[in-house]
Structures are given as structure tokens and as C-alpha cells.
PDB file of C-alpha atoms in Angstrom:
ATOM      1  CA  UNK A  26       3.534-111.225  -7.526  1.00  0.00           C
ATOM      2  CA  UNK A  27       0.917-109.706 -10.276  1.00  0.00           C
ATOM      3  CA  UNK A  28       2.621-110.134 -13.488  1.00  0.00           C
ATOM      4  CA  UNK A  29       3.900-113.580 -13.036  1.00  0.00           C
ATOM      5  CA  UNK A  30       2.729-116.635 -14.700  1.00  0.00           C
ATOM      6  CA  UNK A  31       0.376-118.479 -12.566  1.00  0.00           C
ATOM      7  CA  UNK A  32      -0.235-122.336 -14.281  1.00  0.00           C
ATOM      8  CA  UNK A  33      -1.187-125.888 -12.901  1.00  0.00           C
ATOM      9  CA  UNK A  34      -1.963-124.725  -8.993  1.00  0.00           C
ATOM     10  CA  UNK A  35      -4.533-123.426  -6.980  1.00  0.00           C
ATOM     11  CA  UNK A  36      -5.628-120.024  -5.373  1.00  0.00           C
ATOM     12  CA  UNK A  37      -6.566-120.119  -2.062  1.00  0.00           C
ATOM     13  CA  UNK A  38      -7.894-117.206   0.331  1.00  0.00           C
ATOM     14  CA  UNK A  39      -5.686-116.642   3.150  1.00  0.00           C
ATOM     15  CA  UNK A  40      -6.997-117.554   6.928  1.00  0.00           C
ATOM     16  CA  UNK A  41      -7.093-113.821   7.612  1.00  0.00           C
ATOM     17  CA  UNK A  42      -9.922-113.235   4.919  1.00  0.00           C
ATOM     18  CA  UNK A  43     -12.006-116.816   6.450  1.00  0.00           C
ATOM     19  CA  UNK A  44     -14.757-115.588   8.603  1.00  0.00           C
ATOM     20  CA  UNK A  45     -14.752-116.929  11.997  1.00  0.00           C
ATOM     21  CA  UNK A  46     -11.616-119.351  10.861  1.00  0.00           C
ATOM     22  CA  UNK A  47     -11.081-121.949  13.427  1.00  0.00           C
ATOM     23  CA  UNK A  48      -7.839-124.195  12.533  1.00  0.00           C
ATOM     24  CA  UNK A  49      -9.062-127.486  14.572  1.00  0.00           C
ATOM     25  CA  UNK A  50     -12.130-126.979  12.307  1.00  0.00           C
ATOM     26  CA  UNK A  51     -13.168-128.117   8.448  1.00  0.00           C
ATOM     27  CA  UNK A  52     -16.376-127.716   6.949  1.00  0.00           C
ATOM     28  CA  UNK A  53     -17.947-126.583  10.883  1.00  0.00           C
ATOM     29  CA  UNK A  54     -16.642-130.160  12.080  1.00  0.00           C
ATOM     30  CA  UNK A  55     -13.375-131.220  14.177  1.00  0.00           C
ATOM     31  CA  UNK A  56     -11.144-132.230  12.265  1.00  0.00           C
ATOM     32  CA  UNK A  57     -10.348-135.492  14.230  1.00  0.00           C
ATOM     33  CA  UNK A  58     -13.933-136.517  13.208  1.00  0.00           C
ATOM     34  CA  UNK A  59     -14.390-135.272   9.539  1.00  0.00           C
ATOM     35  CA  UNK A  60     -11.017-136.166   7.984  1.00  0.00           C
ATOM     36  CA  UNK A  61     -11.088-139.756   5.914  1.00  0.00           C
ATOM     37  CA  UNK A  62      -8.628-142.303   7.121  1.00  0.00           C
ATOM     38  CA  UNK A  63      -6.937-142.565   4.723  1.00  0.00           C
ATOM     39  CA  UNK A  64      -7.448-140.270   2.039  1.00  0.00           C
ATOM     40  CA  UNK A  65     -10.675-141.531  -0.584  1.00  0.00           C
ATOM     41  CA  UNK A  66     -11.348-138.719  -3.076  1.00  0.00           C
ATOM     42  CA  UNK A  67     -14.738-139.128  -3.134  1.00  0.00           C
ATOM     43  CA  UNK A  68     -15.538-139.104   0.231  1.00  0.00           C
ATOM     44  CA  UNK A  69     -18.598-136.405   0.839  1.00  0.00           C
ATOM     45  CA  UNK A  70     -16.428-134.556   3.777  1.00  0.00           C
ATOM     46  CA  UNK A  71     -13.524-133.887   2.107  1.00  0.00           C
ATOM     47  CA  UNK A  72     -14.943-133.172  -1.760  1.00  0.00           C
ATOM     48  CA  UNK A  73     -15.403-129.595  -2.310  1.00  0.00           C
ATOM     49  CA  UNK A  74     -15.660-128.124  -5.627  1.00  0.00           C
ATOM     50  CA  UNK A  75     -13.325-125.357  -5.806  1.00  0.00           C
ATOM     51  CA  UNK A  76     -13.995-122.059  -7.980  1.00  0.00           C
ATOM     52  CA  UNK A  77     -12.219-121.888 -11.011  1.00  0.00           C
ATOM     53  CA  UNK A  78     -10.134-118.859 -12.646  1.00  0.00           C
ATOM     54  CA  UNK A  79      -7.915-116.246 -11.213  1.00  0.00           C
ATOM     55  CA  UNK A  80      -8.969-114.046  -8.449  1.00  0.00           C
ATOM     56  CA  UNK A  81      -9.812-110.288  -9.171  1.00  0.00           C
ATOM     57  CA  UNK A  82      -8.221-109.581  -5.441  1.00  0.00           C
ATOM     58  CA  UNK A  83      -5.354-111.240  -5.123  1.00  0.00           C
ATOM     59  CA  UNK A  84      -4.147-109.545  -2.269  1.00  0.00           C
ATOM     60  CA  UNK A  85      -6.957-111.215  -0.719  1.00  0.00           C
ATOM     61  CA  UNK A  86      -5.162-115.255  -1.650  1.00  0.00           C
ATOM     62  CA  UNK A  87      -2.407-117.308  -1.985  1.00  0.00           C
ATOM     63  CA  UNK A  88      -1.239-119.190  -4.998  1.00  0.00           C
ATOM     64  CA  UNK A  89      -0.023-123.026  -4.453  1.00  0.00           C
ATOM     65  CA  UNK A  90       1.448-124.913  -7.425  1.00  0.00           C
ATOM     66  CA  UNK A  91       0.244-128.457  -8.366  1.00  0.00           C
ATOM     67  CA  UNK A  92       3.619-129.940  -8.117  1.00  0.00           C
ATOM     68  CA  UNK A  93       2.383-133.860  -7.627  1.00  0.00           C
ATOM     69  CA  UNK A  94       3.896-135.962  -5.463  1.00  0.00           C
ATOM     70  CA  UNK A  95       6.319-139.254  -4.980  1.00  0.00           C
ATOM     71  CA  UNK A  96       4.481-142.787  -4.988  1.00  0.00           C
ATOM     72  CA  UNK A  97       4.651-144.978  -1.870  1.00  0.00           C
ATOM     73  CA  UNK A  98       7.018-148.164  -0.746  1.00  0.00           C
ATOM     74  CA  UNK A  99       4.862-149.896  -3.595  1.00  0.00           C
ATOM     75  CA  UNK A 100       5.887-148.025  -6.186  1.00  0.00           C
ATOM     76  CA  UNK A 101       9.619-147.430  -5.020  1.00  0.00           C
ATOM     77  CA  UNK A 102       8.628-143.854  -3.901  1.00  0.00           C
ATOM     78  CA  UNK A 103       9.367-142.977  -7.493  1.00  0.00           C
ATOM     79  CA  UNK A 104       8.182-139.168  -8.788  1.00  0.00           C
ATOM     80  CA  UNK A 105       4.448-139.096 -10.166  1.00  0.00           C
ATOM     81  CA  UNK A 106       5.415-137.099 -13.480  1.00  0.00           C
ATOM     82  CA  UNK A 107       2.171-137.668 -14.472  1.00  0.00           C
ATOM     83  CA  UNK A 108       0.387-135.523 -11.415  1.00  0.00           C
ATOM     84  CA  UNK A 109       2.621-132.779 -11.884  1.00  0.00           C
ATOM     85  CA  UNK A 110       0.647-129.951 -13.073  1.00  0.00           C
ATOM     86  CA  UNK A 111      -2.929-131.020 -12.046  1.00  0.00           C
ATOM     87  CA  UNK A 112      -1.993-132.699  -8.502  1.00  0.00           C
ATOM     88  CA  UNK A 113      -0.983-130.600  -5.275  1.00  0.00           C
ATOM     89  CA  UNK A 114      -0.558-132.047  -1.895  1.00  0.00           C
ATOM     90  CA  UNK A 115       0.431-129.903   1.218  1.00  0.00           C
ATOM     91  CA  UNK A 116       1.159-131.430   4.512  1.00  0.00           C
ATOM     92  CA  UNK A 117       0.322-129.541   7.653  1.00  0.00           C
ATOM     93  CA  UNK A 118       2.378-128.978  11.068  1.00  0.00           C
ATOM     94  CA  UNK A 119      -0.788-131.086  12.834  1.00  0.00           C
ATOM     95  CA  UNK A 120      -1.082-134.391  13.352  1.00  0.00           C
ATOM     96  CA  UNK A 121      -3.692-136.832  13.744  1.00  0.00           C
ATOM     97  CA  UNK A 122      -1.578-139.930  14.946  1.00  0.00           C
ATOM     98  CA  UNK A 123       2.165-140.933  15.706  1.00  0.00           C
ATOM     99  CA  UNK A 124       2.093-141.930  11.967  1.00  0.00           C
ATOM    100  CA  UNK A 125      -0.601-139.458  10.458  1.00  0.00           C
ATOM    101  CA  UNK A 126      -0.907-135.952   9.917  1.00  0.00           C
ATOM    102  CA  UNK A 127      -3.347-133.727   7.832  1.00  0.00           C
ATOM    103  CA  UNK A 128      -2.896-132.231   4.922  1.00  0.00           C
ATOM    104  CA  UNK A 129      -4.309-130.317   1.678  1.00  0.00           C
ATOM    105  CA  UNK A 130      -5.054-132.102  -1.421  1.00  0.00           C
ATOM    106  CA  UNK A 131      -6.253-130.399  -4.400  1.00  0.00           C
ATOM    107  CA  UNK A 132      -7.027-131.334  -8.228  1.00  0.00           C
ATOM    108  CA  UNK A 133      -8.473-128.738 -10.311  1.00  0.00           C
ATOM    109  CA  UNK A 134     -11.968-130.445  -9.694  1.00  0.00           C
ATOM    110  CA  UNK A 135     -11.655-131.262  -6.047  1.00  0.00           C
ATOM    111  CA  UNK A 136     -10.296-129.548  -2.860  1.00  0.00           C
ATOM    112  CA  UNK A 137     -10.106-130.450   0.518  1.00  0.00           C
ATOM    113  CA  UNK A 138      -8.425-131.318   3.759  1.00  0.00           C
ATOM    114  CA  UNK A 139      -7.829-134.711   5.169  1.00  0.00           C
ATOM    115  CA  UNK A 140      -5.295-137.478   6.804  1.00  0.00           C
ATOM    116  CA  UNK A 141      -2.388-139.727   5.633  1.00  0.00           C
ATOM    117  CA  UNK A 142       0.710-141.747   6.176  1.00  0.00           C
ATOM    118  CA  UNK A 143       3.675-139.318   6.798  1.00  0.00           C
ATOM    119  CA  UNK A 144       5.634-141.915   4.416  1.00  0.00           C
ATOM    120  CA  UNK A 145       4.259-140.087   1.190  1.00  0.00           C
ATOM    121  CA  UNK A 146       5.934-137.424  -0.127  1.00  0.00           C
ATOM    122  CA  UNK A 147       3.848-134.564  -0.257  1.00  0.00           C
ATOM    123  CA  UNK A 148       5.522-131.181   0.397  1.00  0.00           C
ATOM    124  CA  UNK A 149       5.814-129.953   3.818  1.00  0.00           C
ATOM    125  CA  UNK A 150       4.833-126.209   4.311  1.00  0.00           C
ATOM    126  CA  UNK A 151       3.948-124.967   7.954  1.00  0.00           C
ATOM    127  CA  UNK A 152       2.937-121.717   6.574  1.00  0.00           C
ATOM    128  CA  UNK A 153       0.564-122.757   3.587  1.00  0.00           C
ATOM    129  CA  UNK A 154      -2.096-121.327   5.369  1.00  0.00           C
ATOM    130  CA  UNK A 155      -1.027-117.975   6.873  1.00  0.00           C
TER     131      UNK A 155
END
């Protein structure tokens, strides 16, 4: 793993290395009460500024590529090629409503947890935060 090229993505601290980790909270608050609905990039509870660069202790981190996403019904679900390489979105296994789930969004300047409608074509990964 240490000799591969990682470009266009973000390193995340594994939950086993996060003190007082709570899967039902984000920033010390309940996910249901904190996450914007729908997602708004500038929303203060979502908007966190990530550290830049590669971590020095890679064993404590995992890498998620910025894979881009497909659009919604207004764009005929076309893949947004300009988002690949700098934008990442990953579904969690936790639902918010019958039609929405929580997910991780990131750009090189922002990162956070929020909820969105399930018709968006983000990557589904049940183990991304283990």
C-alpha cells in the first residue's frame, strides 16, 4: 500500500484511532439534528476544512478516491466527469428517512457528513469508516 500513487482523493483517520468515536454523532451532535437536508456545501455544520497532504503514519488512515458522481433526474443521470479526481461522495449504511441516507462528501477544501436523496449515484460502501 505504501508504494502506490494516491492522487485525487482524501486520507481519513480510521475510527479505531478516533478518541470517543460515536457512530451516531458528528461534531458531538446527533446526526439527525446536525446534518443539513438537503446537502448545502456552505452549511456550517457540514463545512470542515481537512488537513492537506499525505499522513505520516499511514497505518492509522485509509484512502478514499475522489470518484465523482452521476447526476440526478434533471441531468438524465449523466456522469459528471469534471467531478472525478476532486470530488468524492460515499453512502453510509445509515438511513435518515425512507428516501434518504447519510453520506460522506469531500472536496480538497471541505469534508463532512450529511444526508441526501438516494437517487444520486454515489458510491455505496458499508465498510468505508471501519
